[in-house]
Short mmCIF file of C-alpha atoms in Angstrom, two decimals:
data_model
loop_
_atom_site.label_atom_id
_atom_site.label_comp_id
_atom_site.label_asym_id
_atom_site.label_seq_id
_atom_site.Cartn_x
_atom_site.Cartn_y
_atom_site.Cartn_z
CA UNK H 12 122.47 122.15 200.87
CA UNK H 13 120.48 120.51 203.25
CA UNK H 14 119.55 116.71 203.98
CA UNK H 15 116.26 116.84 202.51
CA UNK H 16 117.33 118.38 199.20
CA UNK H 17 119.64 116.59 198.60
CA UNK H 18 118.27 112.88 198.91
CA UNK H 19 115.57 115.23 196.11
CA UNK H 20 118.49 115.57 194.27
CA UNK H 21 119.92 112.53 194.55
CA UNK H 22 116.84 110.83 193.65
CA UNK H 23 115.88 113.11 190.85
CA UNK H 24 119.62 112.21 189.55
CA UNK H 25 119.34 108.21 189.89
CA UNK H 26 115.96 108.60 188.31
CA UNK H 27 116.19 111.28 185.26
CA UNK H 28 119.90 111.16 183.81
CA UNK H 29 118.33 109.31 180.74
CA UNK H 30 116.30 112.33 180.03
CA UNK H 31 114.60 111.08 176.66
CA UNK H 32 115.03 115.60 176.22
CA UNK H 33 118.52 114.79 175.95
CA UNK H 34 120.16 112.99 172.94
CA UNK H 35 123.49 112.50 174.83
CA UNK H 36 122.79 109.78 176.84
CA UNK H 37 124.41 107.22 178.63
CA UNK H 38 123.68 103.41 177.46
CA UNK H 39 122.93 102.59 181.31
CA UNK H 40 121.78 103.82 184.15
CA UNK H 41 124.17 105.77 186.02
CA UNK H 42 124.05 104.98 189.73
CA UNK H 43 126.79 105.82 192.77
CA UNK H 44 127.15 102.02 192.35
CA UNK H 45 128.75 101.62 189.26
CA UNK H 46 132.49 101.26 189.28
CA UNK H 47 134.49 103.59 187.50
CA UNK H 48 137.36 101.65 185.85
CA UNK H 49 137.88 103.52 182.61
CA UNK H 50 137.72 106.34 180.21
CA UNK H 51 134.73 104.75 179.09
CA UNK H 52 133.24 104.89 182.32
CA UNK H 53 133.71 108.60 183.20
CA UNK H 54 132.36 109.51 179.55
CA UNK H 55 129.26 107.71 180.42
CA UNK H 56 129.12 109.56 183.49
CA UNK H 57 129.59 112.95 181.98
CA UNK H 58 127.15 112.02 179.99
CA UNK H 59 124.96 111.72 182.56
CA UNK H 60 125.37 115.19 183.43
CA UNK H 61 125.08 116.71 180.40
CA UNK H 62 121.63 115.04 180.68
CA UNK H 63 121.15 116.51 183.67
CA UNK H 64 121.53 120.56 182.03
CA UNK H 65 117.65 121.09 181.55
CA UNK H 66 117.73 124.77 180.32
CA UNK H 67 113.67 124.68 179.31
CA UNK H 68 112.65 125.67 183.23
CA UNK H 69 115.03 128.93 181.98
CA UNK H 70 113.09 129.64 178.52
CA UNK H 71 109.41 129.26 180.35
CA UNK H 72 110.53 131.57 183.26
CA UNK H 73 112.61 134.32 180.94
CA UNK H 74 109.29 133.98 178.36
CA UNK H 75 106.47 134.21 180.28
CA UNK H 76 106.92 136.13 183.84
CA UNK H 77 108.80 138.67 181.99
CA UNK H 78 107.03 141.01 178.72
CA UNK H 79 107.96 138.24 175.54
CA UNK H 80 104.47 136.13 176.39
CA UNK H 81 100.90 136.60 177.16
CA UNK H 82 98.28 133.91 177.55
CA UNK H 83 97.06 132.50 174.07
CA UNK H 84 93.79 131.80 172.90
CA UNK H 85 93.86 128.09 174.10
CA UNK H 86 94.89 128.88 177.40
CA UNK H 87 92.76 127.00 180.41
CA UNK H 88 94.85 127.99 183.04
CA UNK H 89 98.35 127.31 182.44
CA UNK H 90 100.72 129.01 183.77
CA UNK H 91 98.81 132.13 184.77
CA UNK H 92 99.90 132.65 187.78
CA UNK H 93 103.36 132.36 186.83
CA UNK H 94 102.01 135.06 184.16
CA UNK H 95 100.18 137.17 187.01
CA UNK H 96 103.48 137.77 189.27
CA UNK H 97 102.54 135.47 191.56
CA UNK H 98 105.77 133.70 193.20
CA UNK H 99 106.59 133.17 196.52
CA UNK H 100 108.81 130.64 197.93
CA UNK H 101 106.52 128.17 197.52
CA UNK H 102 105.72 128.67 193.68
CA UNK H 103 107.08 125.47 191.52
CA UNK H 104 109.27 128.34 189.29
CA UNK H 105 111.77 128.68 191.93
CA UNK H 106 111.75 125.35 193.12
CA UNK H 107 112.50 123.71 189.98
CA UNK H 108 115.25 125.85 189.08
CA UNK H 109 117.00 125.42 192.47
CA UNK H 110 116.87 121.67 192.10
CA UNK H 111 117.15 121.59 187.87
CA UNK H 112 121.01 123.35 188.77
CA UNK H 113 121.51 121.33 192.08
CA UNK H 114 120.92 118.23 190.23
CA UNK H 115 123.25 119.38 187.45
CA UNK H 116 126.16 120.25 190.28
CA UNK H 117 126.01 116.83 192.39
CA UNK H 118 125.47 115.06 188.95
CA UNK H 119 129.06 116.52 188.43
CA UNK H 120 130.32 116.53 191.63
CA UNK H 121 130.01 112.55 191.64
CA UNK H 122 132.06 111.95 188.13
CA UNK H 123 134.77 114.50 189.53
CA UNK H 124 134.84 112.73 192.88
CA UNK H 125 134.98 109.05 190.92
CA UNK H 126 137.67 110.33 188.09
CA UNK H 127 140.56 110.02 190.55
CA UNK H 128 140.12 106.23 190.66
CA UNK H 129 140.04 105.62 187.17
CA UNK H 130 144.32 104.72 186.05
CA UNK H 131 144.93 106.48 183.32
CA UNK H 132 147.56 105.40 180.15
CA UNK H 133 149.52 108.50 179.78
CA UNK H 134 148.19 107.67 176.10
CA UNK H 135 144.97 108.81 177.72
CA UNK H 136 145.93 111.93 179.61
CA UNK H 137 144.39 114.59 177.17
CA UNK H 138 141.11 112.90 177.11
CA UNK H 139 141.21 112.22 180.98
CA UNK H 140 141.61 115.80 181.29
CA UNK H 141 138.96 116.50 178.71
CA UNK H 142 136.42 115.06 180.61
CA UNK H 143 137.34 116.47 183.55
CA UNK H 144 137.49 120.60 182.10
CA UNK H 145 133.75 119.85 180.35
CA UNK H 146 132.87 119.01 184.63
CA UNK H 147 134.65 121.32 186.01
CA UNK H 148 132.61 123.87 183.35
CA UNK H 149 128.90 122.45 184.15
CA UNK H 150 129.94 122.50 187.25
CA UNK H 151 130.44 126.05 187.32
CA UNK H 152 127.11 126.77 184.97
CA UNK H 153 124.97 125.58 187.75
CA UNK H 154 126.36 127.82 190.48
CA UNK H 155 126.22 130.92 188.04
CA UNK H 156 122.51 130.10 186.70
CA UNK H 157 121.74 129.91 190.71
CA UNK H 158 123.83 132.82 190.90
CA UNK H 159 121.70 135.07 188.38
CA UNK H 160 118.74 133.95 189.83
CA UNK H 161 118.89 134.11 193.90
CA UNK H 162 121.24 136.92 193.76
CA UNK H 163 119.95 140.53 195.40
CA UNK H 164 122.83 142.70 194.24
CA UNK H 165 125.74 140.94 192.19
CA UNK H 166 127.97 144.50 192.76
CA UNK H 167 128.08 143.87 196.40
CA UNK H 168 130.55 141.06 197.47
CA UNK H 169 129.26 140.92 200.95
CA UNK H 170 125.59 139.74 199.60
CA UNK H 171 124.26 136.53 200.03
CA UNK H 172 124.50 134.54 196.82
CA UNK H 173 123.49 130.27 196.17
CA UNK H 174 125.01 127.35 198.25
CA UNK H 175 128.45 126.45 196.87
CA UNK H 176 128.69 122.77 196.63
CA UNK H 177 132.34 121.27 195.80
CA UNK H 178 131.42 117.89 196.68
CA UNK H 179 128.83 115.24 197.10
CA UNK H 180 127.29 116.73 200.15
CA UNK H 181 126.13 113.37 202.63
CA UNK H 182 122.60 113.89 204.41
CA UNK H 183 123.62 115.17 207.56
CA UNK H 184 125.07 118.08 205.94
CA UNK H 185 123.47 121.55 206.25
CA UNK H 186 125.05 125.28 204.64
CA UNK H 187 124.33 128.45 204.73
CA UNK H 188 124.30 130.64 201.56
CA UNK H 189 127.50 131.83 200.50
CA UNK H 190 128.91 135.96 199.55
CA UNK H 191 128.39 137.08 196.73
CA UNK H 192 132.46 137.58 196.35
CA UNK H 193 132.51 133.66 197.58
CA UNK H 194 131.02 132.38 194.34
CA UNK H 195 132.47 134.80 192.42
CA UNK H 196 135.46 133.20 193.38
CA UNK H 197 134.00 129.86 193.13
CA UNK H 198 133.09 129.70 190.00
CA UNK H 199 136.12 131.35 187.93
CA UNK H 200 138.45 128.90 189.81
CA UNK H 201 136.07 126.13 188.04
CA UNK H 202 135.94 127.89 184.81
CA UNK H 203 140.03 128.48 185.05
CA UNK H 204 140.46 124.33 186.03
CA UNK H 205 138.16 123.97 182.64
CA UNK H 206 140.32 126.21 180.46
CA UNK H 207 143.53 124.06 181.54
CA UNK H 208 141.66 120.74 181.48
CA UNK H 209 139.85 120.70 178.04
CA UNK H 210 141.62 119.87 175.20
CA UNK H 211 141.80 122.68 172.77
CA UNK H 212 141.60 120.35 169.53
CA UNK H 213 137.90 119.61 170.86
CA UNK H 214 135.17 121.63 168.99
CA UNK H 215 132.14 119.38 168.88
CA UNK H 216 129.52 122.30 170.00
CA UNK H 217 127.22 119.47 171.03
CA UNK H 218 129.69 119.48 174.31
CA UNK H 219 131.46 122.19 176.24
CA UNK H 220 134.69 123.19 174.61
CA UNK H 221 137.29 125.45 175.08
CA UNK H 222 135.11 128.29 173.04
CA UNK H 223 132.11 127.87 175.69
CA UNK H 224 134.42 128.53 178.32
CA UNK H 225 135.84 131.54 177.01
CA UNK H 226 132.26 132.66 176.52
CA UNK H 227 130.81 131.96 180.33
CA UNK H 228 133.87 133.92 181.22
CA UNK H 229 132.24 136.71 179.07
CA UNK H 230 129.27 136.17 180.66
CA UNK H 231 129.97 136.28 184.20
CA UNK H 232 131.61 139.44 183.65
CA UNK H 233 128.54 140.98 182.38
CA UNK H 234 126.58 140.57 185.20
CA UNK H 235 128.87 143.21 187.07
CA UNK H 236 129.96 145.27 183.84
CA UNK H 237 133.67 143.87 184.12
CA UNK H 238 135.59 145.20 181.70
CA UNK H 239 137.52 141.76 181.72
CA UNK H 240 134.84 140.43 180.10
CA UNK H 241 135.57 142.09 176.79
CA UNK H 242 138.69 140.00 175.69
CA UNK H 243 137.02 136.74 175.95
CA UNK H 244 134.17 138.40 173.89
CA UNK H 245 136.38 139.52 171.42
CA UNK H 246 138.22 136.31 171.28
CA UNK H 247 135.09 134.66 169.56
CA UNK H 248 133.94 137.43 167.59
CA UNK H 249 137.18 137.13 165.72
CA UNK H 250 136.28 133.36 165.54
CA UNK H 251 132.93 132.51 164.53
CA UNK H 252 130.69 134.79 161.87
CA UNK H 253 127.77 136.36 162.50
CA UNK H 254 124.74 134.42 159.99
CA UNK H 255 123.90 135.45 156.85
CA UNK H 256 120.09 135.79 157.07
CA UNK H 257 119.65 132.65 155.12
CA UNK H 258 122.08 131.05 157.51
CA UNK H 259 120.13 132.18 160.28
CA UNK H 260 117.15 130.57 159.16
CA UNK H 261 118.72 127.52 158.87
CA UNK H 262 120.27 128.18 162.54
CA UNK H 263 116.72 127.54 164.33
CA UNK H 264 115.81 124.45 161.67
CA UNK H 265 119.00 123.02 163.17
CA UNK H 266 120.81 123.02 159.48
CA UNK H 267 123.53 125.45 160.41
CA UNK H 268 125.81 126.26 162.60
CA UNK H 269 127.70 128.97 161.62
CA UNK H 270 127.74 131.37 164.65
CA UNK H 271 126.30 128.47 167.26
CA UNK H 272 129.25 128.07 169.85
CA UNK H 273 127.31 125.49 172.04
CA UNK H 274 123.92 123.91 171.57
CA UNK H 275 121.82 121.60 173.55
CA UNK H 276 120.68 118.43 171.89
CA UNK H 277 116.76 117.78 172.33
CA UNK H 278 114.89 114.32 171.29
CA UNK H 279 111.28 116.26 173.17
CA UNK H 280 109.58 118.94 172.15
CA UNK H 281 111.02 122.15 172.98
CA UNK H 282 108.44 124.15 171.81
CA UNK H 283 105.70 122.45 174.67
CA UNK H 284 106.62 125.30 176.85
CA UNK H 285 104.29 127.09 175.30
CA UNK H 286 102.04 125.06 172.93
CA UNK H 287 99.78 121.64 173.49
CA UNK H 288 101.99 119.52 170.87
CA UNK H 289 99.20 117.10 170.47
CA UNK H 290 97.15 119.67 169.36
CA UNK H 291 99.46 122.51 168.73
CA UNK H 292 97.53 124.74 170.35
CA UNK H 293 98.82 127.68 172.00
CA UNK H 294 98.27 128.11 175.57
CA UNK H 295 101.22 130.74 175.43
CA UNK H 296 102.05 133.67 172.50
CA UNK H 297 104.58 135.76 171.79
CA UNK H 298 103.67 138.96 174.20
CA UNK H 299 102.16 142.30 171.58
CA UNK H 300 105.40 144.48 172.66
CA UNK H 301 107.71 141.84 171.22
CA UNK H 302 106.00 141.30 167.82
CA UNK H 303 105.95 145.58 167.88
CA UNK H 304 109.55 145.67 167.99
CA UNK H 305 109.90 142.42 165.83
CA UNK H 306 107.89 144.13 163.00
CA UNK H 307 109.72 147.49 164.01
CA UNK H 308 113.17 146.08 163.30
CA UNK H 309 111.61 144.19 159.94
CA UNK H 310 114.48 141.62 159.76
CA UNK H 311 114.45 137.64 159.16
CA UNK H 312 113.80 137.42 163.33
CA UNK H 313 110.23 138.29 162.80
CA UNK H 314 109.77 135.14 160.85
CA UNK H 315 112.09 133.11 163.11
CA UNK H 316 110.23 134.01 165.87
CA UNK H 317 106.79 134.74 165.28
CA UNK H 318 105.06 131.30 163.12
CA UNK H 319 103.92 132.99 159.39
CA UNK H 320 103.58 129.47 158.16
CA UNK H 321 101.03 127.03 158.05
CA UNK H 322 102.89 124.41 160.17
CA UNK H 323 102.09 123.81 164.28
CA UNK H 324 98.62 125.90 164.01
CA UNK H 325 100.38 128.77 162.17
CA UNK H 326 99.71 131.22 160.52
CA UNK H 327 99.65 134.12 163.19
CA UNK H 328 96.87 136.71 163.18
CA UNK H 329 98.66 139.71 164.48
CA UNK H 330 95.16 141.78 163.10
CA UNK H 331 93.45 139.25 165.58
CA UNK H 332 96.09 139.38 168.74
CA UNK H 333 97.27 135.95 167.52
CA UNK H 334 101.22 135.79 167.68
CA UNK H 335 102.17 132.53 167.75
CA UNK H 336 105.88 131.72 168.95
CA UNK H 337 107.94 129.95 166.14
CA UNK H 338 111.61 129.69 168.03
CA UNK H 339 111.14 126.05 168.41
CA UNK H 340 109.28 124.71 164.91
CA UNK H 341 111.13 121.50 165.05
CA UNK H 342 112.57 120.04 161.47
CA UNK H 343 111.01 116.11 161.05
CA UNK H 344 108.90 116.75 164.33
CA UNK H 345 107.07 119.37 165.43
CA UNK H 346 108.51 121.32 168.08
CA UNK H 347 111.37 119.51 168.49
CA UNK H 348 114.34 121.53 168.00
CA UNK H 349 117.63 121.95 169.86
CA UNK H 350 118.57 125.30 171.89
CA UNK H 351 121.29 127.16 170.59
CA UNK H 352 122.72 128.03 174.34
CA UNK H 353 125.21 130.22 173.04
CA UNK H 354 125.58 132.22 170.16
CA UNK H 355 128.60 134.41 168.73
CA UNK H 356 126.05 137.57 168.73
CA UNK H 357 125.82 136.99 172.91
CA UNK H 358 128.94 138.03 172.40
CA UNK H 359 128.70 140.76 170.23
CA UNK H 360 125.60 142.04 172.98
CA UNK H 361 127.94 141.26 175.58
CA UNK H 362 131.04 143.38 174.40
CA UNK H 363 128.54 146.07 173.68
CA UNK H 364 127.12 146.07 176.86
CA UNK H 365 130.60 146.44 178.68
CA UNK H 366 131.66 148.91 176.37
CA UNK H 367 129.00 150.99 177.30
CA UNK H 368 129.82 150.76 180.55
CA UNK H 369 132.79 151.44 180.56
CA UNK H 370 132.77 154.74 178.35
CA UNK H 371 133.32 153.33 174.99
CA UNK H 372 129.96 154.17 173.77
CA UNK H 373 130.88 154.67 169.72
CA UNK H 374 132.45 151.27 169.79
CA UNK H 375 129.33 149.97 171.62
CA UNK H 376 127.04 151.40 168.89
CA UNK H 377 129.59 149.65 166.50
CA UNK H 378 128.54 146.32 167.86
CA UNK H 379 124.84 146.62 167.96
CA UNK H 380 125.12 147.80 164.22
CA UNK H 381 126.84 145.18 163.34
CA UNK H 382 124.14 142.61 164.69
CA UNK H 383 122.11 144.55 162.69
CA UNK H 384 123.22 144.76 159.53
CA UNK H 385 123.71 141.08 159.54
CA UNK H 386 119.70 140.27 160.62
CA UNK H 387 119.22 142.50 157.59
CA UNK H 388 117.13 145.02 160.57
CA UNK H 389 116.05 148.50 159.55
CA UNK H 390 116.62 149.53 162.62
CA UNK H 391 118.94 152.85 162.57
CA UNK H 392 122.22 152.73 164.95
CA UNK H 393 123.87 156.08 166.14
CA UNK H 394 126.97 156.70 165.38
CA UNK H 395 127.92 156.82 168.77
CA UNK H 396 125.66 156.53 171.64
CA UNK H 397 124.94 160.04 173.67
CA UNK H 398 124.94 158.61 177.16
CA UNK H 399 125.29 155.29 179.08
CA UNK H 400 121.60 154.80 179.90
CA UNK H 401 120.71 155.59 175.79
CA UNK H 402 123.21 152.51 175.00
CA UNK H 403 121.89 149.90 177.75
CA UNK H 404 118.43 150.73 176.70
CA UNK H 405 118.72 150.05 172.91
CA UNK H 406 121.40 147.05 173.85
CA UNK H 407 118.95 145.55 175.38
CA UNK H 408 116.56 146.34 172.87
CA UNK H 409 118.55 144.50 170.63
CA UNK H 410 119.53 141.36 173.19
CA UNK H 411 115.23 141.02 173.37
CA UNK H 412 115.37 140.88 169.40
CA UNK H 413 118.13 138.55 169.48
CA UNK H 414 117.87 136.18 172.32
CA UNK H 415 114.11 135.86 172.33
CA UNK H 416 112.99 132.82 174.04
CA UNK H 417 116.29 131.63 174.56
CA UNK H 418 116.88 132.38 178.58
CA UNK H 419 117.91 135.63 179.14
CA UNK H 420 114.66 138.67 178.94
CA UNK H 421 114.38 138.56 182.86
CA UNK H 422 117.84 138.46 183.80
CA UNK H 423 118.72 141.09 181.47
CA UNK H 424 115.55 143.30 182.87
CA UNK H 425 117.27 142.31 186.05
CA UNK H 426 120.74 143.05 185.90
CA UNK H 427 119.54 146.74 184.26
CA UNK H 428 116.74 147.16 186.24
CA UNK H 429 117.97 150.75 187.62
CA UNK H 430 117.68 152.05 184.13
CA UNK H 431 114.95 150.36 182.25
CA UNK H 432 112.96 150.48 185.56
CA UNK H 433 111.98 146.97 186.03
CA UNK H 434 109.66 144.77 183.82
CA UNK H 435 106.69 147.33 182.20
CA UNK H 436 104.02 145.24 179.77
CA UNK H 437 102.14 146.30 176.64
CA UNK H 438 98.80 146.67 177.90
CA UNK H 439 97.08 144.64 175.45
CA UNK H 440 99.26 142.29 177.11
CA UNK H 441 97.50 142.59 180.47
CA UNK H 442 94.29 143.60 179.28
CA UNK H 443 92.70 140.36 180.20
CA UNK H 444 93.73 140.61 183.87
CA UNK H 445 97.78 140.12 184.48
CA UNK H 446 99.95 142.73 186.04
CA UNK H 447 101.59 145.40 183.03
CA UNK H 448 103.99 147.01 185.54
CA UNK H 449 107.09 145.75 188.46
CA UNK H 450 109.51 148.41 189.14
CA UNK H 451 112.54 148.20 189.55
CA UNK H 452 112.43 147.89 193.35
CA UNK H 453 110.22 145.04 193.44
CA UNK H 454 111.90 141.79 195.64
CA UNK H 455 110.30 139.42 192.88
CA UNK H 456 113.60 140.55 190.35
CA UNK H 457 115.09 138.12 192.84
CA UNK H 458 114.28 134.60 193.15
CA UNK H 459 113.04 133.45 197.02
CA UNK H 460 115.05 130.88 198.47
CA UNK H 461 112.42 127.93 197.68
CA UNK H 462 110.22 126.79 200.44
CA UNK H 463 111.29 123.44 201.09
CA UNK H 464 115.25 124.11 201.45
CA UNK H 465 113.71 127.18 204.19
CA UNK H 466 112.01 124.55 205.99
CA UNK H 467 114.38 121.63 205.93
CA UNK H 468 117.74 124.10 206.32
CA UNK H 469 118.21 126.03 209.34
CA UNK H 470 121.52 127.78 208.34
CA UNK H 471 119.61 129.38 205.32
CA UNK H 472 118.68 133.20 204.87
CA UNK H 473 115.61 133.62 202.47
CA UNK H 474 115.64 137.07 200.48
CA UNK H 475 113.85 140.00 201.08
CA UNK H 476 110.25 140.27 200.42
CA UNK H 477 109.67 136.76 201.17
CA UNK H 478 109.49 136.32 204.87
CA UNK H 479 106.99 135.22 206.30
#
């Protein structure tokens, strides 16, 4: 971290932790002024950091610079360069995702630093420590979103990963990035502090609880097919349903949450990532190769995904190249919805996905079947998959059906870009001038190291491709 990022982050944070996005709030301002004296206090604070976990830059960047989006027909110029595979260190993409996850880390680094000085009534102790495992677990969210994203090769533990942070950095401070094996390391020591911290009896899924935990731990072992990963997956498989289709409906009108193991609350609209909400006029769609394999799998995702209806300038005209994105309808206003951030079929995906990698392929099949049956899809499974390359391509087939628009399509094409060959467009898609094809060799399947930390940070390393 380097002085001039981090008076940007500091700034940001003193400035944006009431995020009117954010429904969970804190009643004042939270500034490195205010005294911490009580339980009360450090709740507002955490607070302030769970205002601080923006996941929207995520949606726009998985939607639109991988194959789920194309420009829609009241585009003017938004976000077509994003669109068009331009992004260099300089572009706003990778800026705003190093600083949305910086902010979220110093946001918690300051409550952890302050808890200490709060005396605690051993009456207290198990909600002290509550507080403290949700930090500890943002905490280690914003190094492993970093992670995902400025990562070359996630398999090699001598690569050059994010900037750890553990504390409040001051402004004289400048780091180099850290191994790859470093914030490995990193961040399961701050997921393991979580798991003893949080208090198990605690299951509101508007906050991080015990269950989120266990599923980051799943997560993070996907990324380098970890067959430790699988437990954790299996854990909340056993422990949370997969929705009926009616149930799943109701999932993305925020009226059930049967499978939803943590969610982000959202007061803004959601859904202005890819629409003018004044208007509700697209400037975004949902790309022609997703709304093939939507209509493909004929299941209730079609509907949640692509808008049939007459609400937010619905209906679509697929006949017309009109496929307008419905992920985010809103229930009493439009667009505004909240983001399911995890869901027990992750899990499923993510169990299949290790599986498969580590030569269970008939019990991988098992799990993408059962996704399957439950979205009501008429999609066929095999009975076992033939090879590994055969199950990571329909897995992820199935994660693009599943986890549309929710923050995952380029880090999946990503993390399997050696067999699916990098990110390859329908080209309708592209027709109108965008790029339809990056292999799998291209430096842009890594984020740069944003311009301004380059400049300001002389320890840093930026990634290849990006020099200048």
């Amino acid at each position: 971290m380097n002085n001039k990022l981090f008076l940007l982050l500091l700034v940001g944070f003193l400035f944006a932790s009431c995020n009117d996005a954010i429904d969970i709030t804190p009643e004042d301002e939270f500034t490195p002024e205010i005294t911490f004296e009580s339980l009360a206090d450090l709740q507002q604070g955490l607070n302030g950091v769970y205002a601080n976990f923006g996941f929207e830059e995520d949606i726009e960047f998985n939607s639109i610079f991988a194959d789920n989006g194309k420009p829609g027909f009241d585009n003017g110029g938004q976000l077509i360069n994003l669109y068009n595979w331009v992004f260099q260190a300089a572009s706003g993409s990778t800026t705003a995702m190093w600083n949305n996850y910086y902010d979220l880390i110093n946001a918690a680094n300051r409550v952890i630093e302050a808890a200490p000085l709060v005396e605690v009534d051993p009456s207290d102790i198990v909600e002290y420590n509550n507080i403290l495992g949700q930090l500890y677990a943002l905490r280690a969210v914003g190094h492993f979103r970093l992670h995902m994203y400025y990562t070359t090769d996630y398999e090699n533990p001598t690569a050059l990963s994010a900037i750890i942070s553990p504390n409040v950095p001051v402004v004289t401070d400048v780091f180099p990035r850290n191994t790859v094996q470093e914030m490995s390391d990193f961040i399961a020591d701050d997921i393991a502090l979580a798991e003893q911290l949080i208090d198990p009896a605690f299951t509101d899924n508007a906050y991080v609880t015990q269950d989120f935990v266990m599923g980051l731990k799943a997560r993070v072992a996907l990324l380098t097919g970890d067959a430790s990963g699988i437990a954790p997956a299996t854990a909340l498989i056993n422990k949370y349903p997969l929705a009926s289709p009616i149930q799943y409906l109701q999932m993305y009108a925020d009226a059930d949450n049967t499978e939803v193991i943590f969610r982000l609350i959202r007061s803004s609209a959601v859904g202005g990532i890819w629409y003018f909400t004044n208007s509700a006029g697209p400037f975004f769609e949902a790309s022609n190769s997703l709304y093939n394999d939507l209509a493909a799998s004929n299941d209730v995702r079609l509907g949640v995904n692509i808008n049939f209806g007459t609400n937010n300038g619905g209906p679509s005209d697929p006949a017309n190249n009109i496929h307008l994105i419905n992920k985010y309808p809103g229930s009493s206003v439009p667009f505004v919805s909240n983001i399911k951030q995890m869901k027990v079929s992750e899990m499923y995906l993510i169990r299949a996905e290790l599986r498969a990698k580590n030569g269970q392929l008939g019990l991988a099949a098992d799990d993408v079947r059962a996704v399957r049956n439950a979205r009501g899809s008429g999609t066929v499974t095999p009975t076992s998959y033939s090879t590994v390359n055969e199950a990571i391509t329909d897995i992820t087939l199935e994660r693009r059906l599943e986890l549309a628009y929710e923050g995952h399509r380029y880090l999946d094409l990503k993390r399997n870009k050696d067999v699916l060959g990098g990110i390859l467009r329908n080209p309708i898609d592209c027709a109108s001038g965008g790029n339809c094809e990056m292999l799998s060799n291209d430096p842009r399947l890594t984020f740069p190291i944003p311009q301004v930390e380059v400049n300001a940070n002389p320890g840093i390393t930026q990634n290849p491709g990006y020099n200048n």
